[in-house]
Amino acid sequence: MINSVYIEITNVCNLHCSFCPCGTATDNENTADNSSTFGCRTFMDSKLFETCIAGAQEIGATNVYFHVLGEPTLHPGFVHYLKKLEQTPLKLTLTTNGTTIERTGRQILASSAVRQVNFSTHAYAELPRETAERYLQNVLDFCSLAIIERPDLYINLRLWNVGAKEASSWNSYMLKRIHETFGVEVTPGHFCSRHKSFNITGRLYLHEDTRFEWPSIDERTGKALQTRDERFAGTCRALDTHVAILHDGRVVACCLDHSGQITLGHIAEQNLAEIVNSPTAQNIKEGFAQHELRHPFCQTCTFCKRFK
């Protein structure tokens, strides 16, 4: 049963991380209205968002995310969407780069819909040090406040860059700041594939992982790129535990399919239950159950190697 729906309320981001296909950020994200489009960078409008959360409830999902790509807190209607979510049983897992947390933190803590916040602090390794340190301080301040005001809130400080050479200095600095802030010492090198999460205090965790490569296929031929690790055997949790809806309403099988290469339907034209039960969706899901990667997009994916 699908229990999570990724709703990409925007694909706009204010960072230019080398590991992310998000592309060019806009300088106007804070002044745009809900229908604004910056080239292919878009903010999901309110009507479409309401359709998405209604669809999530119809299929029995209990959890939503506000992203596939993009920084959700940049959406001009972000707080409004939190309030809409509060009117439903759905709970939000918010993944954010944390750059706006000084401005949005209070609203996030005040929202009963927010169950978990994931901070992508590995992004700071590519920023000027002074800027990175300022963003991290804002995130740590939010965590300290959350421990007092929202002890029920799960928070992950993500360092998804283990093994990346350029990340070593930043990671060491961040672990030092965690120790100084919370009195808990986390030593570098404790990460392993079976131990990725380290409890700092309460429901605050450090979550480490290696980088992954975003899957892609050659749109001109529809075939998997030969430069990637093609394979036909494997499994995935797409269409089993989750499905994703892109900023323009396209429903895709996977939370990594940011360009809609496995588009199953459109949420504004068909209800979500029909889409996830379509022959195409069921064929892909059946393949996963039989340890077969049937779609060319899946055959380029290295993330599925993490599932045994």
CSV table of C-alpha atoms in Angstrom, one decimal:
chain,number,residue,atom,x,y,z
A,1,MET,CA,0.0,0.0,0.0
A,2,ILE,CA,1.3,3.5,-0.9
A,3,ASN,CA,1.7,5.4,2.3
A,4,SER,CA,3.7,8.4,1.1
A,5,VAL,CA,3.1,10.9,-1.8
A,6,TYR,CA,5.8,13.2,-2.9
A,7,ILE,CA,4.2,16.5,-3.9
A,8,GLU,CA,6.7,18.8,-5.7
A,9,ILE,CA,5.2,22.1,-4.8
A,10,THR,CA,8.1,23.8,-6.6
A,11,ASN,CA,11.2,22.9,-8.5
A,12,VAL,CA,12.8,26.2,-7.8
A,13,CYS,CA,15.9,26.2,-5.6
A,14,ASN,CA,18.2,28.9,-4.4
A,15,LEU,CA,21.4,26.8,-4.4
A,16,HIS,CA,23.4,25.4,-7.3
A,17,CYS,CA,24.6,22.0,-5.8
A,18,SER,CA,26.8,20.0,-8.1
A,19,PHE,CA,25.1,16.7,-7.1
A,20,CYS,CA,21.6,17.9,-7.9
A,21,PRO,CA,20.0,18.3,-11.3
A,22,CYS,CA,17.8,21.2,-10.1
A,23,GLY,CA,19.6,23.6,-12.4
A,24,THR,CA,19.6,27.4,-12.3
A,25,ALA,CA,17.9,29.1,-9.3
A,26,THR,CA,15.8,32.2,-9.6
A,27,ASP,CA,16.5,35.5,-7.8
A,28,ASN,CA,12.8,36.3,-7.6
A,29,GLU,CA,11.4,33.4,-5.7
A,30,ASN,CA,10.2,35.5,-2.8
A,31,THR,CA,8.1,37.9,-4.9
A,32,ALA,CA,6.5,35.5,-7.3
A,33,ASP,CA,2.8,34.5,-7.1
A,34,ASN,CA,1.5,31.0,-7.1
A,35,SER,CA,1.3,30.8,-10.9
A,36,SER,CA,4.8,32.1,-11.7
A,37,THR,CA,7.1,30.3,-14.0
A,38,PHE,CA,10.8,30.9,-14.5
A,39,GLY,CA,11.5,29.1,-17.7
A,40,CYS,CA,10.8,25.6,-16.6
A,41,ARG,CA,10.9,26.6,-12.9
A,42,THR,CA,7.4,26.6,-11.5
A,43,PHE,CA,5.4,27.1,-8.3
A,44,MET,CA,2.5,24.7,-8.0
A,45,ASP,CA,-0.8,26.6,-7.7
A,46,SER,CA,-3.3,26.2,-4.9
A,47,LYS,CA,-6.0,24.4,-6.9
A,48,LEU,CA,-3.5,21.8,-8.1
A,49,PHE,CA,-2.1,21.4,-4.6
A,50,GLU,CA,-5.6,20.7,-3.2
A,51,THR,CA,-6.1,18.1,-5.9
A,52,CYS,CA,-2.8,16.4,-4.9
A,53,ILE,CA,-3.7,16.2,-1.2
A,54,ALA,CA,-7.2,15.0,-2.0
A,55,GLY,CA,-5.6,12.2,-4.2
A,56,ALA,CA,-3.2,11.3,-1.4
A,57,GLN,CA,-6.1,10.8,1.0
A,58,GLU,CA,-8.1,8.8,-1.6
A,59,ILE,CA,-5.3,6.2,-1.9
A,60,GLY,CA,-4.9,5.9,1.8
A,61,ALA,CA,-1.6,7.6,2.2
A,62,THR,CA,-0.7,9.0,5.6
A,63,ASN,CA,2.5,11.0,4.8
A,64,VAL,CA,3.4,13.6,2.2
A,65,TYR,CA,6.6,15.3,1.1
A,66,PHE,CA,6.8,18.7,-0.4
A,67,HIS,CA,9.5,18.0,-2.9
A,68,VAL,CA,11.1,15.9,-5.6
A,69,LEU,CA,13.4,18.7,-6.6
A,70,GLY,CA,13.3,22.3,-5.4
A,71,GLU,CA,13.3,24.0,-2.1
A,72,PRO,CA,9.7,23.9,-0.8
A,73,THR,CA,10.1,26.8,1.7
A,74,LEU,CA,10.7,29.2,-1.3
A,75,HIS,CA,7.1,28.7,-2.4
A,76,PRO,CA,5.2,31.9,-1.7
A,77,GLY,CA,2.3,29.8,-0.5
A,78,PHE,CA,4.3,27.5,1.7
A,79,VAL,CA,2.7,28.5,5.0
A,80,HIS,CA,-0.7,28.5,3.4
A,81,TYR,CA,-0.1,24.9,2.2
A,82,LEU,CA,0.9,23.9,5.7
A,83,LYS,CA,-2.5,25.2,6.9
A,84,LYS,CA,-4.3,23.3,4.2
A,85,LEU,CA,-2.5,20.2,5.3
A,86,GLU,CA,-3.5,20.7,8.9
A,87,GLN,CA,-7.1,20.3,7.8
A,88,THR,CA,-6.4,16.7,6.7
A,89,PRO,CA,-5.0,13.6,8.5
A,90,LEU,CA,-1.9,13.8,6.4
A,91,LYS,CA,1.5,14.4,8.0
A,92,LEU,CA,4.4,16.2,6.3
A,93,THR,CA,8.0,15.1,6.1
A,94,LEU,CA,9.8,18.3,5.1
A,95,THR,CA,13.1,18.1,3.3
A,96,THR,CA,14.8,21.5,3.1
A,97,ASN,CA,18.3,22.9,2.5
A,98,GLY,CA,17.7,25.1,5.6
A,99,THR,CA,18.7,28.3,4.0
A,100,THR,CA,15.3,30.0,4.9
A,101,ILE,CA,14.8,28.4,8.3
A,102,GLU,CA,15.5,31.7,10.1
A,103,ARG,CA,12.4,33.1,8.4
A,104,THR,CA,10.2,30.0,8.2
A,105,GLY,CA,11.2,28.1,11.3
A,106,ARG,CA,8.5,29.5,13.6
A,107,GLN,CA,5.7,28.5,11.2
A,108,ILE,CA,7.1,25.0,10.8
A,109,LEU,CA,7.2,24.5,14.5
A,110,ALA,CA,3.7,25.9,14.9
A,111,SER,CA,2.2,23.5,12.3
A,112,SER,CA,0.7,20.3,13.7
A,113,ALA,CA,1.0,18.8,10.2
A,114,VAL,CA,4.8,18.7,10.3
A,115,ARG,CA,6.0,15.3,11.6
A,116,GLN,CA,9.6,15.4,10.5
A,117,VAL,CA,12.2,17.8,9.1
A,118,ASN,CA,15.2,16.7,7.1
A,119,PHE,CA,18.0,19.3,6.6
A,120,SER,CA,20.3,18.7,3.6
A,121,THR,CA,23.3,20.2,5.4
A,122,HIS,CA,25.7,18.4,3.0
A,123,ALA,CA,24.8,21.2,0.5
A,124,TYR,CA,26.7,23.7,2.7
A,125,ALA,CA,30.0,22.0,1.8
A,126,GLU,CA,29.9,23.7,-1.6
A,127,LEU,CA,29.2,27.2,-0.2
A,128,PRO,CA,31.6,29.9,0.9
A,129,ARG,CA,32.5,29.0,4.5
A,130,GLU,CA,31.1,32.1,6.1
A,131,THR,CA,27.8,31.6,4.4
A,132,ALA,CA,27.8,27.9,5.2
A,133,GLU,CA,28.5,28.6,8.9
A,134,ARG,CA,25.7,31.1,9.1
A,135,TYR,CA,23.2,28.7,7.6
A,136,LEU,CA,24.3,25.9,9.9
A,137,GLN,CA,23.9,28.1,12.9
A,138,ASN,CA,20.4,28.9,11.9
A,139,VAL,CA,19.6,25.2,11.6
A,140,LEU,CA,21.1,24.4,15.0
A,141,ASP,CA,19.2,27.3,16.6
A,142,PHE,CA,16.0,25.8,15.1
A,143,CYS,CA,16.9,22.3,16.4
A,144,SER,CA,17.5,23.7,19.9
A,145,LEU,CA,14.2,25.5,19.9
A,146,ALA,CA,12.4,22.4,18.5
A,147,ILE,CA,13.7,20.2,21.3
A,148,ILE,CA,11.9,22.6,23.8
A,149,GLU,CA,8.8,23.4,21.8
A,150,ARG,CA,8.3,20.3,19.7
A,151,PRO,CA,9.8,17.3,21.4
A,152,ASP,CA,7.6,15.1,19.2
A,153,LEU,CA,9.2,16.5,16.0
A,154,TYR,CA,11.8,14.2,14.3
A,155,ILE,CA,14.8,16.1,12.8
A,156,ASN,CA,17.5,14.6,10.6
A,157,LEU,CA,20.7,16.6,10.0
A,158,ARG,CA,21.8,15.0,6.7
A,159,LEU,CA,25.3,14.5,5.6
A,160,TRP,CA,24.8,12.6,2.4
A,161,ASN,CA,28.3,13.1,1.1
A,162,VAL,CA,30.3,10.4,2.9
A,163,GLY,CA,33.4,9.7,0.8
A,164,ALA,CA,33.3,12.9,-1.1
A,165,LYS,CA,36.8,14.4,-0.9
A,166,GLU,CA,35.6,18.0,-0.9
A,167,ALA,CA,33.2,17.4,2.0
A,168,SER,CA,35.8,16.3,4.6
A,169,SER,CA,36.5,19.7,6.0
A,170,TRP,CA,32.9,20.7,6.2
A,171,ASN,CA,31.8,17.5,7.8
A,172,SER,CA,34.4,17.7,10.5
A,173,TYR,CA,33.3,21.3,11.2
A,174,MET,CA,29.7,20.3,11.4
A,175,LEU,CA,30.4,17.5,13.9
A,176,LYS,CA,32.4,19.9,16.0
A,177,ARG,CA,29.4,22.3,16.0
A,178,ILE,CA,27.0,19.5,17.0
A,179,HIS,CA,29.3,18.7,19.9
A,180,GLU,CA,29.5,22.3,21.0
A,181,THR,CA,25.7,22.9,20.7
A,182,PHE,CA,24.3,19.7,22.2
A,183,GLY,CA,27.3,18.3,24.2
A,184,VAL,CA,27.3,15.0,22.2
A,185,GLU,CA,30.4,14.0,20.5
A,186,VAL,CA,30.1,12.4,17.1
A,187,THR,CA,33.4,11.1,15.7
A,188,PRO,CA,34.1,11.0,11.9
A,189,GLY,CA,34.3,7.5,10.5
A,190,HIS,CA,31.5,5.8,12.4
A,191,PHE,CA,29.3,5.6,9.3
A,192,CYS,CA,28.6,2.2,7.7
A,193,SER,CA,25.9,1.0,5.4
A,194,ARG,CA,24.0,-0.6,8.3
A,195,HIS,CA,24.5,2.3,10.7
A,196,LYS,CA,23.5,5.5,9.0
A,197,SER,CA,21.6,7.3,11.8
A,198,PHE,CA,23.1,8.6,15.0
A,199,ASN,CA,20.9,9.9,17.8
A,200,ILE,CA,22.1,13.3,19.1
A,201,THR,CA,19.4,14.0,21.6
A,202,GLY,CA,15.7,13.4,21.8
A,203,ARG,CA,14.4,13.0,18.3
A,204,LEU,CA,17.3,14.8,16.7
A,205,TYR,CA,19.5,12.6,14.6
A,206,LEU,CA,22.6,12.9,12.4
A,207,HIS,CA,22.0,10.9,9.2
A,208,GLU,CA,24.9,10.0,7.0
A,209,ASP,CA,25.0,8.4,3.6
A,210,THR,CA,27.0,8.3,0.4
A,211,ARG,CA,26.0,10.4,-2.6
A,212,PHE,CA,23.8,8.8,-5.2
A,213,GLU,CA,23.6,9.6,-8.9
A,214,TRP,CA,20.2,10.8,-10.2
A,215,PRO,CA,18.9,8.3,-12.8
A,216,SER,CA,18.3,9.5,-16.4
A,217,ILE,CA,17.6,8.1,-19.9
A,218,ASP,CA,18.3,9.6,-23.2
A,219,GLU,CA,15.1,11.2,-24.2
A,220,ARG,CA,15.9,11.1,-27.9
A,221,THR,CA,16.0,7.3,-28.0
A,222,GLY,CA,14.2,6.2,-24.9
A,223,LYS,CA,17.1,3.9,-24.1
A,224,ALA,CA,19.3,3.9,-21.0
A,225,LEU,CA,22.4,5.9,-21.3
A,226,GLN,CA,25.4,3.7,-22.0
A,227,THR,CA,27.6,5.7,-19.7
A,228,ARG,CA,25.5,4.6,-16.7
A,229,ASP,CA,25.4,1.2,-15.0
A,230,GLU,CA,22.7,-0.6,-17.0
A,231,ARG,CA,21.1,-3.6,-15.3
A,232,PHE,CA,17.9,-5.4,-15.6
A,233,ALA,CA,17.8,-7.2,-12.2
A,234,GLY,CA,16.8,-5.2,-9.2
A,235,THR,CA,14.0,-3.9,-7.1
A,236,CYS,CA,12.6,-0.6,-5.8
A,237,ARG,CA,10.0,0.6,-3.4
A,238,ALA,CA,8.4,3.0,-6.0
A,239,LEU,CA,4.6,2.3,-6.4
A,240,ASP,CA,4.8,0.1,-3.3
A,241,THR,CA,5.5,2.6,-0.5
A,242,HIS,CA,5.4,5.9,-2.5
A,243,VAL,CA,4.5,7.7,-5.7
A,244,ALA,CA,5.3,11.3,-6.8
A,245,ILE,CA,3.5,14.2,-8.3
A,246,LEU,CA,5.6,16.9,-10.1
A,247,HIS,CA,5.0,20.6,-9.9
A,248,ASP,CA,2.9,20.6,-13.1
A,249,GLY,CA,0.7,17.7,-12.0
A,250,ARG,CA,2.4,14.8,-13.8
A,251,VAL,CA,2.3,11.6,-11.7
A,252,VAL,CA,5.5,9.7,-11.8
A,253,ALA,CA,6.4,6.3,-10.3
A,254,CYS,CA,9.5,7.4,-8.5
A,255,CYS,CA,10.7,10.2,-6.2
A,256,LEU,CA,13.9,10.5,-8.3
A,257,ASP,CA,12.1,11.0,-11.6
A,258,HIS,CA,12.3,14.8,-11.6
A,259,SER,CA,11.8,15.1,-15.4
A,260,GLY,CA,8.8,12.8,-15.7
A,261,GLN,CA,10.5,10.0,-17.7
A,262,ILE,CA,8.0,7.5,-16.2
A,263,THR,CA,4.9,9.7,-16.4
A,264,LEU,CA,1.8,7.6,-15.5
A,265,GLY,CA,-0.8,10.3,-15.8
A,266,HIS,CA,-1.9,13.8,-14.8
A,267,ILE,CA,-3.5,14.4,-11.4
A,268,ALA,CA,-5.8,17.1,-12.8
A,269,GLU,CA,-7.1,14.8,-15.5
A,270,GLN,CA,-7.5,11.5,-13.7
A,271,ASN,CA,-7.8,10.5,-10.0
A,272,LEU,CA,-4.6,9.2,-8.3
A,273,ALA,CA,-6.1,5.7,-7.6
A,274,GLU,CA,-6.7,5.1,-11.3
A,275,ILE,CA,-3.2,6.3,-12.2
A,276,VAL,CA,-1.3,4.1,-9.7
A,277,ASN,CA,-3.5,1.1,-10.8
A,278,SER,CA,-3.0,1.7,-14.5
A,279,PRO,CA,-1.4,-1.2,-16.6
A,280,THR,CA,1.9,0.7,-16.9
A,281,ALA,CA,2.2,1.3,-13.2
A,282,GLN,CA,1.2,-2.3,-12.4
A,283,ASN,CA,3.7,-3.7,-14.9
A,284,ILE,CA,6.5,-1.7,-13.3
A,285,LYS,CA,5.5,-2.7,-9.8
A,286,GLU,CA,5.1,-6.3,-10.8
A,287,GLY,CA,8.6,-6.2,-12.2
A,288,PHE,CA,10.0,-4.9,-8.9
A,289,ALA,CA,8.3,-7.8,-7.0
A,290,GLN,CA,10.0,-10.2,-9.4
A,291,HIS,CA,13.3,-8.4,-9.1
A,292,GLU,CA,13.1,-7.1,-12.6
A,293,LEU,CA,13.8,-3.5,-13.7
A,294,ARG,CA,11.5,-3.3,-16.7
A,295,HIS,CA,11.6,0.4,-17.5
A,296,PRO,CA,14.8,1.9,-19.1
A,297,PHE,CA,14.7,4.7,-16.5
A,298,CYS,CA,15.0,2.2,-13.7
A,299,GLN,CA,17.8,0.4,-15.5
A,300,THR,CA,19.9,3.6,-15.2
A,301,CYS,CA,19.3,3.9,-11.4
A,302,THR,CA,22.1,3.3,-9.0
A,303,PHE,CA,20.0,4.2,-6.0
A,304,CYS,CA,18.1,0.9,-6.3
A,305,LYS,CA,21.4,-0.9,-5.5
A,306,ARG,CA,20.8,0.1,-1.9
A,307,PHE,CA,17.8,-2.3,-1.8
A,308,LYS,CA,18.7,-5.9,-1.3
